[in-house]
Amino acid sequence: MDKFETITGVAAPMPLVNIDTDMIIPKVFLKSIQRSGFGVNLFDEMRYNRDGTEIADFVLNKPQYRETEILVAGDNFGCGSSREHAPWAIKDFGIKCVISTSFADIFFNNCFKNGILPIVLPQEQIDLLMKDAEKGQNARMTVDLEAQTVTTSDGESIAFEVDAFKKHCLLNGLDDIGLSLEKVSSIDAFEEKASQARPWV
């Protein structure tokens, strides 16, 4: 997993509430357990017409938001099924941070395990960030995980809370496998000791 670094760029506004995981990545695309290749189908039913052409007024199809790394979303983002393909699709598209008033618990935790920072803020601060994001390509927002701040294009800084362990994992690019590999010397020592004590196993 890549280390999470400070992000500065145009944020995409998506004020819809209750965006569920089937809206994020429809079940028809859940045909692989590889983490890559899902970005093209992110928000598929909102993003494309039935003939495969883009819906021009969908936010991520607008030129200023095509390469966004920050998404400012409505309440209860990531609700619905627990499919891990949802954060896979978000990350594969290039989004590294989602900001909302609330997230579904499973989706929230899956984000951290896949290198995405989900930030929870009060509604009034979300409203401020949403308006800033609506300015488009002339407004650049900064998310600083180390400092735990989101800074608007006008320079207003908003502090956010994040679990210390999850923060450590993101900053150091550690998923569950990475965490295990940090203990590889201890694991090897245990296995060696166990092998000597029970050679028949």
mmCIF file of C-alpha atoms in Angstrom:
data_model
loop_
_atom_site.group_PDB
_atom_site.id
_atom_site.type_symbol
_atom_site.label_atom_id
_atom_site.label_comp_id
_atom_site.label_asym_id
_atom_site.label_seq_id
_atom_site.Cartn_x
_atom_site.Cartn_y
_atom_site.Cartn_z
ATOM 1 C CA MET A 1 0.000 0.000 0.000
ATOM 2 C CA ASP A 2 1.332 3.461 -0.890
ATOM 3 C CA LYS A 3 2.137 5.871 1.917
ATOM 4 C CA PHE A 4 -0.463 8.588 2.338
ATOM 5 C CA GLU A 5 1.064 11.973 1.624
ATOM 6 C CA THR A 6 -0.358 15.480 1.821
ATOM 7 C CA ILE A 7 -2.883 16.075 -0.974
ATOM 8 C CA THR A 8 -3.356 19.437 -2.643
ATOM 9 C CA GLY A 9 -5.793 19.748 -5.504
ATOM 10 C CA VAL A 10 -9.308 20.339 -6.742
ATOM 11 C CA ALA A 11 -11.946 18.573 -4.630
ATOM 12 C CA ALA A 12 -15.092 17.185 -6.243
ATOM 13 C CA PRO A 13 -18.461 18.058 -4.630
ATOM 14 C CA MET A 14 -21.002 15.215 -4.354
ATOM 15 C CA PRO A 15 -23.765 16.389 -1.973
ATOM 16 C CA LEU A 16 -25.989 13.319 -2.410
ATOM 17 C CA VAL A 17 -26.836 11.535 0.851
ATOM 18 C CA ASN A 18 -26.905 7.758 1.382
ATOM 19 C CA ILE A 19 -24.564 6.898 -1.471
ATOM 20 C CA ASP A 20 -24.378 3.138 -1.055
ATOM 21 C CA THR A 21 -21.741 0.681 -2.226
ATOM 22 C CA ASP A 22 -23.891 -0.458 -5.158
ATOM 23 C CA MET A 23 -23.928 3.132 -6.421
ATOM 24 C CA ILE A 24 -20.162 3.309 -5.918
ATOM 25 C CA ILE A 25 -19.517 0.068 -7.826
ATOM 26 C CA PRO A 26 -22.582 -1.836 -9.145
ATOM 27 C CA LYS A 27 -22.672 -5.578 -8.426
ATOM 28 C CA VAL A 28 -22.424 -6.446 -12.122
ATOM 29 C CA PHE A 29 -18.750 -5.447 -11.998
ATOM 30 C CA LEU A 30 -17.818 -7.634 -8.993
ATOM 31 C CA LYS A 31 -16.138 -10.267 -11.139
ATOM 32 C CA SER A 32 -12.574 -9.987 -9.893
ATOM 33 C CA ILE A 33 -10.710 -10.045 -6.601
ATOM 34 C CA GLN A 34 -7.882 -7.953 -8.042
ATOM 35 C CA ARG A 35 -7.777 -4.476 -6.510
ATOM 36 C CA SER A 36 -7.178 -2.700 -9.809
ATOM 37 C CA GLY A 37 -9.336 -2.023 -12.840
ATOM 38 C CA PHE A 38 -12.489 -0.858 -11.063
ATOM 39 C CA GLY A 39 -11.938 2.894 -11.389
ATOM 40 C CA VAL A 40 -13.488 3.049 -14.837
ATOM 41 C CA ASN A 41 -16.757 1.739 -13.355
ATOM 42 C CA LEU A 42 -16.818 3.993 -10.294
ATOM 43 C CA PHE A 43 -20.359 5.470 -9.964
ATOM 44 C CA ASP A 44 -21.126 3.694 -13.237
ATOM 45 C CA GLU A 45 -24.901 4.195 -13.290
ATOM 46 C CA MET A 46 -24.582 7.913 -12.517
ATOM 47 C CA ARG A 47 -21.570 8.403 -14.762
ATOM 48 C CA TYR A 48 -22.622 6.715 -18.020
ATOM 49 C CA ASN A 49 -25.647 6.431 -20.272
ATOM 50 C CA ARG A 50 -26.849 2.944 -21.201
ATOM 51 C CA ASP A 51 -24.953 3.140 -24.492
ATOM 52 C CA GLY A 52 -21.711 3.728 -22.583
ATOM 53 C CA THR A 53 -21.394 7.436 -23.351
ATOM 54 C CA GLU A 54 -20.613 9.797 -20.500
ATOM 55 C CA ILE A 55 -23.295 11.811 -18.744
ATOM 56 C CA ALA A 56 -21.829 15.278 -19.197
ATOM 57 C CA ASP A 57 -23.217 16.893 -16.064
ATOM 58 C CA PHE A 58 -22.035 14.174 -13.661
ATOM 59 C CA VAL A 59 -19.386 15.745 -11.465
ATOM 60 C CA LEU A 60 -16.510 13.352 -12.208
ATOM 61 C CA ASN A 61 -17.096 13.735 -15.961
ATOM 62 C CA LYS A 62 -16.548 17.488 -15.802
ATOM 63 C CA PRO A 63 -13.047 18.511 -16.964
ATOM 64 C CA GLN A 64 -12.106 20.228 -13.701
ATOM 65 C CA TYR A 65 -12.884 17.136 -11.614
ATOM 66 C CA ARG A 66 -11.581 14.286 -13.780
ATOM 67 C CA GLU A 67 -8.352 13.949 -11.833
ATOM 68 C CA THR A 68 -9.645 14.807 -8.384
ATOM 69 C CA GLU A 69 -8.068 13.117 -5.368
ATOM 70 C CA ILE A 70 -10.530 14.533 -2.830
ATOM 71 C CA LEU A 71 -14.282 13.897 -2.689
ATOM 72 C CA VAL A 72 -16.610 15.974 -0.494
ATOM 73 C CA ALA A 73 -19.738 13.872 -0.041
ATOM 74 C CA GLY A 74 -23.155 13.893 1.586
ATOM 75 C CA ASP A 75 -24.148 12.094 4.784
ATOM 76 C CA ASN A 76 -23.942 8.303 5.294
ATOM 77 C CA PHE A 77 -21.445 7.642 2.510
ATOM 78 C CA GLY A 78 -20.656 3.982 1.750
ATOM 79 C CA CYS A 79 -23.788 2.472 3.271
ATOM 80 C CA GLY A 80 -25.289 -0.782 1.975
ATOM 81 C CA SER A 81 -23.343 -3.980 1.359
ATOM 82 C CA SER A 82 -19.864 -4.570 2.760
ATOM 83 C CA ARG A 83 -18.145 -5.120 -0.605
ATOM 84 C CA GLU A 84 -14.485 -4.124 -0.478
ATOM 85 C CA HIS A 85 -14.696 -3.409 -4.208
ATOM 86 C CA ALA A 86 -16.168 0.002 -3.286
ATOM 87 C CA PRO A 87 -12.940 1.440 -1.836
ATOM 88 C CA TRP A 88 -10.991 -0.417 -4.531
ATOM 89 C CA ALA A 89 -12.937 1.484 -7.211
ATOM 90 C CA ILE A 90 -12.501 4.817 -5.429
ATOM 91 C CA LYS A 91 -8.751 4.299 -5.022
ATOM 92 C CA ASP A 92 -8.314 3.002 -8.583
ATOM 93 C CA PHE A 93 -10.018 6.128 -9.932
ATOM 94 C CA GLY A 94 -7.435 8.196 -8.046
ATOM 95 C CA ILE A 95 -9.448 9.458 -5.065
ATOM 96 C CA LYS A 96 -7.397 9.276 -1.871
ATOM 97 C CA CYS A 97 -9.644 11.131 0.567
ATOM 98 C CA VAL A 98 -13.419 11.221 1.119
ATOM 99 C CA ILE A 99 -14.906 13.827 3.463
ATOM 100 C CA SER A 100 -18.424 13.459 4.859
ATOM 101 C CA THR A 101 -20.509 13.891 7.998
ATOM 102 C CA SER A 102 -20.703 10.104 8.431
ATOM 103 C CA PHE A 103 -19.729 6.786 6.856
ATOM 104 C CA ALA A 104 -21.007 3.229 7.128
ATOM 105 C CA ASP A 105 -18.716 1.435 9.592
ATOM 106 C CA ILE A 106 -17.503 -1.365 7.304
ATOM 107 C CA PHE A 107 -16.821 0.982 4.420
ATOM 108 C CA PHE A 108 -15.050 3.394 6.781
ATOM 109 C CA ASN A 109 -12.659 0.697 7.998
ATOM 110 C CA ASN A 110 -12.143 -0.719 4.504
ATOM 111 C CA CYS A 111 -10.987 2.714 3.357
ATOM 112 C CA PHE A 112 -8.087 2.737 5.794
ATOM 113 C CA LYS A 113 -7.094 -0.789 4.754
ATOM 114 C CA ASN A 114 -6.900 0.351 1.136
ATOM 115 C CA GLY A 115 -4.988 3.614 1.525
ATOM 116 C CA ILE A 116 -7.974 5.982 1.537
ATOM 117 C CA LEU A 117 -8.470 8.601 4.254
ATOM 118 C CA PRO A 118 -12.146 9.011 5.280
ATOM 119 C CA ILE A 119 -12.649 12.250 7.230
ATOM 120 C CA VAL A 120 -15.709 12.916 9.395
ATOM 121 C CA LEU A 121 -16.671 16.554 9.978
ATOM 122 C CA PRO A 122 -19.771 18.415 11.245
ATOM 123 C CA GLN A 123 -22.364 19.480 8.686
ATOM 124 C CA GLU A 124 -21.442 23.180 8.831
ATOM 125 C CA GLN A 125 -17.849 22.376 7.918
ATOM 126 C CA ILE A 126 -18.951 20.013 5.167
ATOM 127 C CA ASP A 127 -21.122 22.817 3.785
ATOM 128 C CA LEU A 128 -18.085 25.109 3.748
ATOM 129 C CA LEU A 129 -15.937 22.522 1.956
ATOM 130 C CA MET A 130 -18.744 21.708 -0.480
ATOM 131 C CA LYS A 131 -18.999 25.366 -1.506
ATOM 132 C CA ASP A 132 -15.232 25.523 -1.881
ATOM 133 C CA ALA A 133 -15.238 22.404 -4.050
ATOM 134 C CA GLU A 134 -17.978 23.872 -6.248
ATOM 135 C CA LYS A 135 -15.577 26.635 -7.290
ATOM 136 C CA GLY A 136 -13.916 24.092 -9.589
ATOM 137 C CA GLN A 137 -10.430 24.296 -11.002
ATOM 138 C CA ASN A 138 -9.620 27.641 -9.394
ATOM 139 C CA ALA A 139 -10.031 26.235 -5.879
ATOM 140 C CA ARG A 140 -7.331 23.964 -4.483
ATOM 141 C CA MET A 141 -7.936 22.214 -1.184
ATOM 142 C CA THR A 142 -5.204 20.641 0.979
ATOM 143 C CA VAL A 143 -5.548 17.557 3.178
ATOM 144 C CA ASP A 144 -2.655 17.123 5.600
ATOM 145 C CA LEU A 145 -2.899 13.832 7.505
ATOM 146 C CA GLU A 146 0.163 14.479 9.664
ATOM 147 C CA ALA A 147 -1.263 17.797 10.884
ATOM 148 C CA GLN A 148 -4.851 16.473 10.725
ATOM 149 C CA THR A 149 -6.142 19.499 8.856
ATOM 150 C CA VAL A 150 -8.154 20.308 5.749
ATOM 151 C CA THR A 151 -7.361 23.739 4.311
ATOM 152 C CA THR A 152 -9.723 25.477 1.909
ATOM 153 C CA SER A 153 -8.667 27.445 -1.146
ATOM 154 C CA ASP A 154 -9.174 30.605 0.928
ATOM 155 C CA GLY A 155 -6.735 29.395 3.567
ATOM 156 C CA GLU A 156 -9.240 28.421 6.254
ATOM 157 C CA SER A 157 -7.947 25.441 8.237
ATOM 158 C CA ILE A 158 -10.291 22.789 9.622
ATOM 159 C CA ALA A 159 -9.019 20.204 12.115
ATOM 160 C CA PHE A 160 -10.203 16.601 11.997
ATOM 161 C CA GLU A 161 -9.866 13.593 14.270
ATOM 162 C CA VAL A 162 -8.382 10.264 13.215
ATOM 163 C CA ASP A 163 -7.530 7.122 15.140
ATOM 164 C CA ALA A 164 -3.808 7.153 15.980
ATOM 165 C CA PHE A 165 -3.217 3.563 14.828
ATOM 166 C CA LYS A 166 -5.067 4.070 11.523
ATOM 167 C CA LYS A 167 -3.123 7.287 10.984
ATOM 168 C CA HIS A 168 0.154 5.438 11.550
ATOM 169 C CA CYS A 169 -0.853 2.778 9.024
ATOM 170 C CA LEU A 170 -1.778 5.308 6.331
ATOM 171 C CA LEU A 171 1.336 7.427 6.807
ATOM 172 C CA ASN A 172 3.534 4.344 6.556
ATOM 173 C CA GLY A 173 1.601 2.540 3.837
ATOM 174 C CA LEU A 174 0.734 -0.441 6.024
ATOM 175 C CA ASP A 175 -2.199 -2.704 5.214
ATOM 176 C CA ASP A 176 -2.855 -5.934 7.149
ATOM 177 C CA ILE A 177 -0.092 -7.760 5.267
ATOM 178 C CA GLY A 178 2.331 -4.895 5.821
ATOM 179 C CA LEU A 179 1.592 -4.935 9.548
ATOM 180 C CA SER A 180 2.329 -8.660 9.663
ATOM 181 C CA LEU A 181 5.584 -8.205 7.776
ATOM 182 C CA GLU A 182 6.721 -5.656 10.357
ATOM 183 C CA LYS A 183 6.817 -8.597 12.795
ATOM 184 C CA VAL A 184 8.532 -11.015 10.402
ATOM 185 C CA SER A 185 11.632 -11.470 12.584
ATOM 186 C CA SER A 186 9.482 -12.343 15.596
ATOM 187 C CA ILE A 187 7.369 -14.685 13.484
ATOM 188 C CA ASP A 188 10.485 -16.435 12.146
ATOM 189 C CA ALA A 189 11.903 -16.792 15.655
ATOM 190 C CA PHE A 190 8.619 -18.279 16.897
ATOM 191 C CA GLU A 191 8.459 -20.724 13.993
ATOM 192 C CA GLU A 192 12.051 -21.793 14.548
ATOM 193 C CA LYS A 193 11.454 -22.348 18.254
ATOM 194 C CA ALA A 194 8.221 -24.239 17.562
ATOM 195 C CA SER A 195 9.960 -26.401 14.971
ATOM 196 C CA GLN A 196 12.672 -27.393 17.453
ATOM 197 C CA ALA A 197 10.198 -28.090 20.235
ATOM 198 C CA ARG A 198 7.808 -30.081 17.993
ATOM 199 C CA PRO A 199 9.785 -31.413 15.030
ATOM 200 C CA TRP A 200 6.985 -33.866 14.210
ATOM 201 C CA VAL A 201 4.555 -31.071 13.354
#
